[in-house]
Every structure is written in structure tokens, then in C-alpha cells.
Coordinates of C-alpha atoms in Angstrom, one line a residue:
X1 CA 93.8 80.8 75.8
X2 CA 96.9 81.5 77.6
X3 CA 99.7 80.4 79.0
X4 CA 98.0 80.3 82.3
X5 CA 96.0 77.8 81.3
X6 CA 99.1 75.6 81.1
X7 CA 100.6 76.8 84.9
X8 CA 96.9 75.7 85.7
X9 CA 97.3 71.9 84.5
X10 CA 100.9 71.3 83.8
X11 CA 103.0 73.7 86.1
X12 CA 101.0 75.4 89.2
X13 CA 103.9 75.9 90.6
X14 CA 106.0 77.4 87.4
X15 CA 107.2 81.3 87.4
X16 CA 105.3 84.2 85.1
X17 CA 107.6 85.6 83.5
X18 CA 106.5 89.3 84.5
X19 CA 107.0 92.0 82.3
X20 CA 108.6 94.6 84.0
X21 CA 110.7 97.3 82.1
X22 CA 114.3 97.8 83.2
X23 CA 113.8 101.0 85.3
X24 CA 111.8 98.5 87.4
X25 CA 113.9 95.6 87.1
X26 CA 117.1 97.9 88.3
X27 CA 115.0 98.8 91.0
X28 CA 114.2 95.1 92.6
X29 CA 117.6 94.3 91.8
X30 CA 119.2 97.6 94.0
X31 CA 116.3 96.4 96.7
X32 CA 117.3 92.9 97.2
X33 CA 121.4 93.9 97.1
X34 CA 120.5 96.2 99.8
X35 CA 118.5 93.5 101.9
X36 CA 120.9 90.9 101.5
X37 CA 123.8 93.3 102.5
X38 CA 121.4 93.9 105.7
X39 CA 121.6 90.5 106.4
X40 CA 124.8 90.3 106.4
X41 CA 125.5 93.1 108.9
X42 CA 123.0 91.7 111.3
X43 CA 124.6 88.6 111.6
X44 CA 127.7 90.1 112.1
X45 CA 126.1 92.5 114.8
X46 CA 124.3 89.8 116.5
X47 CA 127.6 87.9 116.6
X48 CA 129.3 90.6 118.1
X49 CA 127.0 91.2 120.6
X50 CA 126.4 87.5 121.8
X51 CA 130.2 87.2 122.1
X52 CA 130.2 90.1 124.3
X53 CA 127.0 88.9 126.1
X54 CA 129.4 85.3 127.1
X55 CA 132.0 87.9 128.3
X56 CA 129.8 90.1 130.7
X57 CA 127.9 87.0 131.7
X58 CA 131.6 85.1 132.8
X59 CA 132.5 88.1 134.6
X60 CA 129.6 88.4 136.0
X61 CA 129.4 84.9 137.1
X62 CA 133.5 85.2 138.7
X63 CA 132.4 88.4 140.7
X64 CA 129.8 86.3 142.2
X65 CA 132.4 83.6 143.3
X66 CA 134.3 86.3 144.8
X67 CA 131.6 87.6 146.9
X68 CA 130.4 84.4 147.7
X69 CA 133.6 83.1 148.8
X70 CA 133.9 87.1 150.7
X71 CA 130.7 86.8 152.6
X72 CA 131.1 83.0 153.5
X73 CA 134.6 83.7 154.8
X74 CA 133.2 86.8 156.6
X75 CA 130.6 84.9 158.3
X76 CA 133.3 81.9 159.1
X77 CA 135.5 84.5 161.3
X78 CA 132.1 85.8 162.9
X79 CA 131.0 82.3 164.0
X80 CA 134.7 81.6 165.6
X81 CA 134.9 85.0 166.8
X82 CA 138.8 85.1 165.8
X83 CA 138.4 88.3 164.8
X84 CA 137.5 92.0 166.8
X85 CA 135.2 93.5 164.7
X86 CA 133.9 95.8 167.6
X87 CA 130.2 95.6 167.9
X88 CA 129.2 92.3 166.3
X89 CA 125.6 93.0 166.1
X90 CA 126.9 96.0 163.9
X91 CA 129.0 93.9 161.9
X92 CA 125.8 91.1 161.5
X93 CA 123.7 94.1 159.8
X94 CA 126.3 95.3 157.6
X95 CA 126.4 91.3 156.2
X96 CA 122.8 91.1 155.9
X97 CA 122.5 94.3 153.9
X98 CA 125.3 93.3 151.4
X99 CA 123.6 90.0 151.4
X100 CA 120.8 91.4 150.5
X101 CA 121.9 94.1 148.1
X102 CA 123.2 90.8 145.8
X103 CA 120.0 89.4 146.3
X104 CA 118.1 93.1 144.5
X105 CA 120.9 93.3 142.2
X106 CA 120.3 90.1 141.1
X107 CA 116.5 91.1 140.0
X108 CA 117.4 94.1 139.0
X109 CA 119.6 92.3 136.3
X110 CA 117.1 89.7 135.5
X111 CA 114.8 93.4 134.9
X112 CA 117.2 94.8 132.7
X113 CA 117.1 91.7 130.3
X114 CA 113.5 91.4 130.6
X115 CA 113.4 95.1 129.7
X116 CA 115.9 95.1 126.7
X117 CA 114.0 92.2 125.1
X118 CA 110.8 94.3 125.4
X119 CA 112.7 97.4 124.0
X120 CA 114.4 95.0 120.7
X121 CA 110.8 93.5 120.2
X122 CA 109.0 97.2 119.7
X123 CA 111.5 97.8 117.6
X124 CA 111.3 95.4 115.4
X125 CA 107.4 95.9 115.3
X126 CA 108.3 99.6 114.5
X127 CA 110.8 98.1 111.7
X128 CA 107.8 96.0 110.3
X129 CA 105.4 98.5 110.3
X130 CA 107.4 100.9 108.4
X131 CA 108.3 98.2 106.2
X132 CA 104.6 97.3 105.5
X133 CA 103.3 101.3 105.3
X134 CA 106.5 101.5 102.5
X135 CA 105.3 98.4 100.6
X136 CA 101.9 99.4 100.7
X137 CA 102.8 103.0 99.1
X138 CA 104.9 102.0 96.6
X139 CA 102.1 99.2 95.6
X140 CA 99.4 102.4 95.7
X141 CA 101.9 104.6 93.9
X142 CA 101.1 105.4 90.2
X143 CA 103.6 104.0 87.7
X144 CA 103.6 105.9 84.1
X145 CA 103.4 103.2 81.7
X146 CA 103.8 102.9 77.6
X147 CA 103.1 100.1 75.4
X148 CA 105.9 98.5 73.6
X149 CA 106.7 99.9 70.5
X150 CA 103.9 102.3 71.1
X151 CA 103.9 105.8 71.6
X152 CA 100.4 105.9 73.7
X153 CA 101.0 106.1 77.2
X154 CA 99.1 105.8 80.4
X155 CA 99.0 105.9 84.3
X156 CA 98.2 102.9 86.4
X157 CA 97.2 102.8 89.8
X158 CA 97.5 98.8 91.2
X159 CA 94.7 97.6 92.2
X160 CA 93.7 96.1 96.0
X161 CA 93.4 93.0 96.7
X162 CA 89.9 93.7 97.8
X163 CA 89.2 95.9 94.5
X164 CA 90.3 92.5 92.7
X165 CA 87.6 90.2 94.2
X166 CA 84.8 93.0 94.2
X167 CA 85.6 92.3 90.3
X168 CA 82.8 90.0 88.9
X169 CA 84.0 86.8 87.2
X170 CA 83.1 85.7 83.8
X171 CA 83.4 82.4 84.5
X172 CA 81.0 82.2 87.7
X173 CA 77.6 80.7 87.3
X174 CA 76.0 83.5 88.9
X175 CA 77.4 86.3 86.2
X176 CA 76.4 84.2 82.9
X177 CA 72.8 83.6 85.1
X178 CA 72.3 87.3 85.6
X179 CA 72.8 87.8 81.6
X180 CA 70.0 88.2 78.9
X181 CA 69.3 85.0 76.9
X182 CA 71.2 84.4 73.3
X183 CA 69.2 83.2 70.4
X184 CA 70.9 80.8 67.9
X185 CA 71.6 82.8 64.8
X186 CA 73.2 80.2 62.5
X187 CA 76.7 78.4 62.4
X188 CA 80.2 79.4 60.4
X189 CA 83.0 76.5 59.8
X190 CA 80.7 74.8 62.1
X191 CA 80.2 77.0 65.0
X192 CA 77.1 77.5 66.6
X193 CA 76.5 81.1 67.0
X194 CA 74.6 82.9 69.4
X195 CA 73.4 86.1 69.8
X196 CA 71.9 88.7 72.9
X197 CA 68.9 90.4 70.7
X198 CA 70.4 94.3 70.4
X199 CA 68.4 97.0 72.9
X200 CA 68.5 100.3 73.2
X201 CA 72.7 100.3 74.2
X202 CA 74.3 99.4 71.3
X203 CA 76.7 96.7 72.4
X204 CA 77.6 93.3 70.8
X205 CA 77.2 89.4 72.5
X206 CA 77.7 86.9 70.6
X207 CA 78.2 82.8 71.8
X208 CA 79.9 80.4 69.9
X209 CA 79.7 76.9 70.7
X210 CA 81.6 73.5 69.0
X211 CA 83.3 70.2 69.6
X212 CA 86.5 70.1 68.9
X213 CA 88.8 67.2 67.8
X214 CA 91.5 67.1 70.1
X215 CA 92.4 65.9 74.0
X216 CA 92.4 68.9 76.5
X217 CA 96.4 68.4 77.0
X218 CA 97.0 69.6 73.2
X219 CA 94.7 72.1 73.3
X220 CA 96.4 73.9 76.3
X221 CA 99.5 72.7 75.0
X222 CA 99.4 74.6 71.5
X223 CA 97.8 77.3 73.3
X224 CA 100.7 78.1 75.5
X225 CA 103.1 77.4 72.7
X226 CA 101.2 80.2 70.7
X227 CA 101.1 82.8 73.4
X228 CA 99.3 85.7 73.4
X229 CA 98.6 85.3 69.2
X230 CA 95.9 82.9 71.0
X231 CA 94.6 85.2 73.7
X232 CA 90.7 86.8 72.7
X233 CA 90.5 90.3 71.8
X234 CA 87.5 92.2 74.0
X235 CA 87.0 94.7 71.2
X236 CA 88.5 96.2 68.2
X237 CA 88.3 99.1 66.2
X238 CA 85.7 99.4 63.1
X239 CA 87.6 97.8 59.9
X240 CA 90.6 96.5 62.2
X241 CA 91.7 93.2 60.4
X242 CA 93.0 90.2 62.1
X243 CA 96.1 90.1 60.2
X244 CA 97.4 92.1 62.3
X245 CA 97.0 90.1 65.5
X246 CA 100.5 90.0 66.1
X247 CA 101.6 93.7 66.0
X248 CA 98.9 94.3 69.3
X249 CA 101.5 95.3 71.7
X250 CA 100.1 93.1 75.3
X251 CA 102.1 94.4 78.6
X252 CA 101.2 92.6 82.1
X253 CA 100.7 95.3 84.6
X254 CA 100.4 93.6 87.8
X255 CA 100.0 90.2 89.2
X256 CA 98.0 88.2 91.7
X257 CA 99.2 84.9 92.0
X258 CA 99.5 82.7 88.6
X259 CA 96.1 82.9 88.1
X260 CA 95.6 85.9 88.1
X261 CA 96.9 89.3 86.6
X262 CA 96.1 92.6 85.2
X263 CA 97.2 93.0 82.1
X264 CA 97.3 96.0 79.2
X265 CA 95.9 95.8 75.5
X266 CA 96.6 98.3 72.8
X267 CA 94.6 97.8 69.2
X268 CA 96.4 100.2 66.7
X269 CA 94.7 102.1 64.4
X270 CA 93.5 105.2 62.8
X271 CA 91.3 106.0 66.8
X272 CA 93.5 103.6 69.0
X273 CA 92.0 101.3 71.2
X274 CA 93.2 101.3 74.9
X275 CA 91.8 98.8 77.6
X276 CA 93.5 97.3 80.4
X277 CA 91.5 94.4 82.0
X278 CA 91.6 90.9 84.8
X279 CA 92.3 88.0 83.8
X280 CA 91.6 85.3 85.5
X281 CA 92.5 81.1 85.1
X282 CA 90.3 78.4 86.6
X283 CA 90.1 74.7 86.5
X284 CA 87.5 72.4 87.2
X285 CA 87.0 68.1 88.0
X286 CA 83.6 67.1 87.2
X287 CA 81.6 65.3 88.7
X288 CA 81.5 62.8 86.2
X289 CA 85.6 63.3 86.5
X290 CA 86.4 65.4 83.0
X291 CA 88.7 68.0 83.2
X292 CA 87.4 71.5 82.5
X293 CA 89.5 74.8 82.0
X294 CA 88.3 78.3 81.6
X295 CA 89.8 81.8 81.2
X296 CA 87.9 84.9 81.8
X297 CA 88.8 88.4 80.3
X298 CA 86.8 91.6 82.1
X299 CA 87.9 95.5 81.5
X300 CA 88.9 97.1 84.6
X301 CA 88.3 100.7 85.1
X302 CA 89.0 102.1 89.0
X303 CA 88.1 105.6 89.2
X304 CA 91.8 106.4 90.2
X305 CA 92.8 104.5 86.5
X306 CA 90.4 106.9 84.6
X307 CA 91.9 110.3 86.0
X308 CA 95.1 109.1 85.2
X309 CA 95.0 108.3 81.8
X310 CA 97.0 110.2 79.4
X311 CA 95.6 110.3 75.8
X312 CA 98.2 110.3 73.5
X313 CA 98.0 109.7 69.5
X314 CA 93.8 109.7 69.6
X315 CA 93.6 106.7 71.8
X316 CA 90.3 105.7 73.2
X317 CA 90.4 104.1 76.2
X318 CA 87.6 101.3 76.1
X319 CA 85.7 101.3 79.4
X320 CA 83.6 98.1 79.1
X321 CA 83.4 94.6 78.2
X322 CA 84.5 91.0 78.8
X323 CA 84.8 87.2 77.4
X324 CA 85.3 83.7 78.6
X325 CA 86.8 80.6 77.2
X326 CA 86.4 77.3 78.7
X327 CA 87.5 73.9 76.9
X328 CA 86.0 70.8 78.5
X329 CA 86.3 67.0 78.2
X330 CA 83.6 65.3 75.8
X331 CA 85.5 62.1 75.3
X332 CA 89.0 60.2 73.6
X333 CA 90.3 62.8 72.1
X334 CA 87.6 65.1 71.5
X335 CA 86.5 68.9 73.7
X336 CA 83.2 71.0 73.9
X337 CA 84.4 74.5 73.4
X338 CA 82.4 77.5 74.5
X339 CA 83.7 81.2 73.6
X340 CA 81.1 83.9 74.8
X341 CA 82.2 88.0 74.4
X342 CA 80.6 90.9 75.2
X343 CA 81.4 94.7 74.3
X344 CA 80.1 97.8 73.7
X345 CA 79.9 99.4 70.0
X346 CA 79.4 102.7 68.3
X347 CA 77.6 101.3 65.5
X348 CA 75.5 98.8 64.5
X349 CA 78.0 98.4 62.0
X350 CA 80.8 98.2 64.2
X351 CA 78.4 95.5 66.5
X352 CA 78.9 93.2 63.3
X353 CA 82.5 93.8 62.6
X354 CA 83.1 92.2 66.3
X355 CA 81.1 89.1 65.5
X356 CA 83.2 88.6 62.6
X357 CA 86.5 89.2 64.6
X358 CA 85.4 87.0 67.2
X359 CA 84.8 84.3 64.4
X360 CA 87.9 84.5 63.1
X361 CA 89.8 84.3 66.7
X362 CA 87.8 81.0 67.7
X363 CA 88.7 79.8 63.8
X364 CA 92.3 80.0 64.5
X365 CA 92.6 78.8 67.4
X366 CA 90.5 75.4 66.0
X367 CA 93.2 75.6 63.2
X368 CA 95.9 75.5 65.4
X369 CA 94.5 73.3 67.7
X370 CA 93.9 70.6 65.1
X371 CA 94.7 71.3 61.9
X372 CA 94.7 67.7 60.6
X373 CA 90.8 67.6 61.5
X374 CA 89.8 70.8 59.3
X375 CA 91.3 69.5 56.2
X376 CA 89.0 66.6 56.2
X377 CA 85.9 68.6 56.8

């Protein structure tokens, strides 16, 4: 549980706080100087060249006059004859072709305007297009990243936005339908617990399944206030103990609305554990009108992701796995919560050391969700 579940109830149109380092930061921050100093000067420019515009148009416009008021008094003198021009019919042809050398230069400048608006439009499509082909390297451009307080770094590549919804979601109906059944195993602190029966891939599912006393406002509310202490873990390492849930360094690596972002787990350890995965935040109205929220958790690994990866410190970079929360409405005060995980294993051994990691996630977030309620049980 996340604080995305609380932008998806309480704030959808709250600010992630995205965790950039300062390189970066420095980097937005020079950008946006520079554009708002380009503002500036094109306002300035555009001034400059509209007041220069009323100019040429106001002389333009008093030339006119003047010809005008030339041709009309030529013709005047013509009609009266007060004047011995010599041949008139001579004199008649020179008026109509300055009459109608006004009347070209006229269209010519109405040309000219037409012609420098078409010339200032392809430029700015020119400006635009370089402007996207820039964004659109630097957003393809691999970033070296490191973990907080960690010496294991790695390379990411941004994903698409097309990459992104080729991703399947946990939480569709049509994923959980394509999965194997789970059998019910047994129940701990009153769990239900489900399990996929193991195959010939050793990997670990496992279901749990309770009703929870509290509303769906405090349980997204406690959530958010615990951050990502109250975020599942896809997989650990073999003996890794939960303890130590608050030294797992958690960066956010890129960012697709509030709803959805990639974001980078490290599990220390004697081997490491590396995975970077989507995460994704829905909300639901039933039919029936109860509110239903979900998170889903699934690794991501592009091809472009895996070449880049630098393994530092024996770090194994987990390839596989996901897991969905959802918290739903059952009544006053009261929640059906379903936690379902799935992740690969190198043992049989280790296969069981997740379902008991897993337990003890879902077990403390019921503890902080409602303590008061556990004490009476």
C-alpha cells in the first residue's frame, strides 16, 4: 500500500514528490531559467517588431495619400486641359501605368505578408520538431543510477509509453484468469492462505485473504502515513529478515502520471537483490457502490535494461515476478483484503522463506491498520 493509493482517493490532483538526485534537479532548474529567459526576449522581440510594423504601415499609408492626392490632381489638370503636356494620349498612358503599378504593388505587399507568415510558421514547426526529437532523446537516453546509501549501481533506459501498456496488469481480470488455481493451505493470525501447487519451475504463489476491521479511509490513510515501510516486497533473499524493512533503499525511476511509475528496489544482503518494476494504482465503484482500491507491483525487464546493468557488490538482478493488493468495502467500518504474490525461487527452501515474508508484510500492515482490533483477538 502506497501513497498512491491516497492521490487515488483523497488527492488526484496532489504532486509525487519525484526523486530525482541533484545532478538532475540542477539540470531542470538550468532548463526552465533558460526557457523563461526565452520568453522574455521574445516578447521583447515581438514588441519591437510590431512597433516597427505601425511605423512602416503609417508611412506606408501617407505615401499613399500623396499619390493619391498626385494622380487625382494630375488627372484634374488633364480634364481642364490648363496645362500643355504635349501629346495627351501620351500623358493618359503614363497615368494608367502608374495607376496601375500601385494597383501590383499593392498585391505584391499583401504577397509579401502572406509569404513571411508562411516563412515564421515553418519555422516554428522546425522549432517544434527539434524540440520534440530533443525531448524524446534525452527521455531514451540512459541515466546511470545508484541506490541510496548503496554502493550497487545500474543503467536505466525509460521506458515508452507503449512499452508501458504492453505491460500486463496484476490487477486486470484477465491476468489473475489466465493463472493456475490456489489451493487453501491453512490460515496464520487469521489469514486464509493459498497456494499455486509447485511444478517443475520452482517459483512461489501464495494468496492471502481476510476481513479487516477498519473503514477503507484509515486504511489508505495509515498506509500513506507509513510510506514505503508498507509497500510489498516481490522477493527476498534466502534468510533475509523483515526487521530490516526499513534499511531497503526504494528510488522512483520514472513516472507516468500519479498512478503510475517505475520504481527501483534494492534487498541487501550477503547476494543482493536488484529488481526494478511498474507500479500501478487503481480505483474502483461497485456496482453495489463500495469503494475498492488496488495496487499492482510487476518486474520490468526491457532488453535495453538487461544489457545495461552494472553488477556491483554480487547483486542479482531479479528478472521476474509480481503482486497485487486490493482493500475493498465489506461494511461500517470493516474491509475484505486480498494480497496475492508471485516470484521465482532457487529453492524449495527459499519458496517457503517468501511465504513467510509475505505473512509477515500482510501482518503488519493489519497491525498498523488496526491495532486496537488485534489486541482483542
Amino acid at each position: 500500500m502506497t501513497n498512491q493509493i491516497n492521490q487515488c482517493l483523497f488527492s488526484a490532483n496532489g504532486e509525487f514528490n519525484v526523486g530525482l538526485d541533484e545532478k538532475a534537479k540542477n539540470a531542470i532548474n538550468e532548463r526552465q531559467q533558460k526557457l523563461k529567459k526565452h520568453r522574455v526576449q521574445m516578447v521583447e522581440f515581438r514588441l519591437k517588431k510590431k512597433e516597427e510594423f505601425d511605423r512602416m504601415r503609417s508611412e506606408c499609408k501617407r505615401l499613399e495619400c500623396v499619390l493619391q492626392q498626385g494622380i487625382a490632381e494630375l488627372k484634374n489638370e488633364l480634364s481642364h486641359g490648363t496645362t500643355d503636356f504635349g501629346d495627351h494620349r501620351l500623358v493618359r498612358a503614363v497615368v494608367d501605368l502608374v495607376a496601375e503599378n500601385e494597383k501590383l504593388r499593392k498585391q505584391n505587399a499583401v504577397l509579401i505578408i502572406d509569404i513571411k507568415r508562411h516563412e515564421v510558421f515553418q519555422k516554428k514547426l522546425a522549432a517544434v520538431d527539434e524540440t520534440l526529437s530533443s525531448e524524446e532523446s534525452l527521455l531514451r537516453h540512459d541515466e546511470e543510477r545508484t541506490f541510496p546509501d548503496s554502493v550497487s549501481a545500474f543503467c536505466y533506459q525509460p521506458l515508452s509509453f507503449e512499452e508501458v501498456n504492453a505491460t500486463p496488469n496484476p490487477l486486470d481480470n484477465s491476468f489473475t484468469a489466465s493463472l493456475p488455481p490456489v489451493s487453501f493451505v491453512g490460515a496464520i493470525f487469521g489469514w486464509d492462505v493459498f497456494r499455486q501447487q509447485r511444478n517443475s519451475m520452482l517459483s512461489s504463489r501464495t494468496q492471502f485473504i481476510k476481513r479487516v476491521h477498519c473503514s477503507i479511509a484509515t486504511a489508505v490513510r495509515v498506509s500513506c502515513e507509513q510510506g514505503d515501510s508498507l509497500r510489498p516486497l516481490i522477493t527476498t533473499p534466502v534468510e533475509w529478515c523483515f526487521s530490516h524493512r526499513c534499511k531497503i533503499p526504494t528510488q522512483v525511476l520514472q513516472e507516468f502520471g500519479p498512478r503510475c511509475k517505475v520504481i527501483g528496489h534494492e534487498i541487501p544482503g550477503p547476494t543482493s537483490y536488484c529488481y526494478s518494476f511498474l507500479e500501478r494504482v487503481a480505483q474502483w465503484v461497485l456496482p453495489d457502490g463500495r469503494k475498492k482500491v488496488g495496487i499492482s507491483m510487476i518486474v520490468i525487464n526491457s532488453t535495453s535494461n538487461q544489457q545495461g546493468n552494472i553488477q556491483i557488490n554480487s547483486a542479482k538482478w531479479i528478472k521476474d515476478g509480481w503482486a497485487l493488493v486490493t482493500v475493498t468495502e465489506a461494511g461500517d467500518n470493516m474491509v475484505d483484503v486480498v494480497c496475492d504474490q508471485w516470484a521465482p525461487c532457487e529453492s524449495n527452501l527459499h519458496a517457503d522463506y517468501l511465504v513467510v515474508q509475505w505473512a509477515q508484510f500482510i501482518q503488519r500492515w493489519e497491525q498498523s491498520v488496526s491495532p486496537s482490533r488485534l489486541l482483542t483477538q
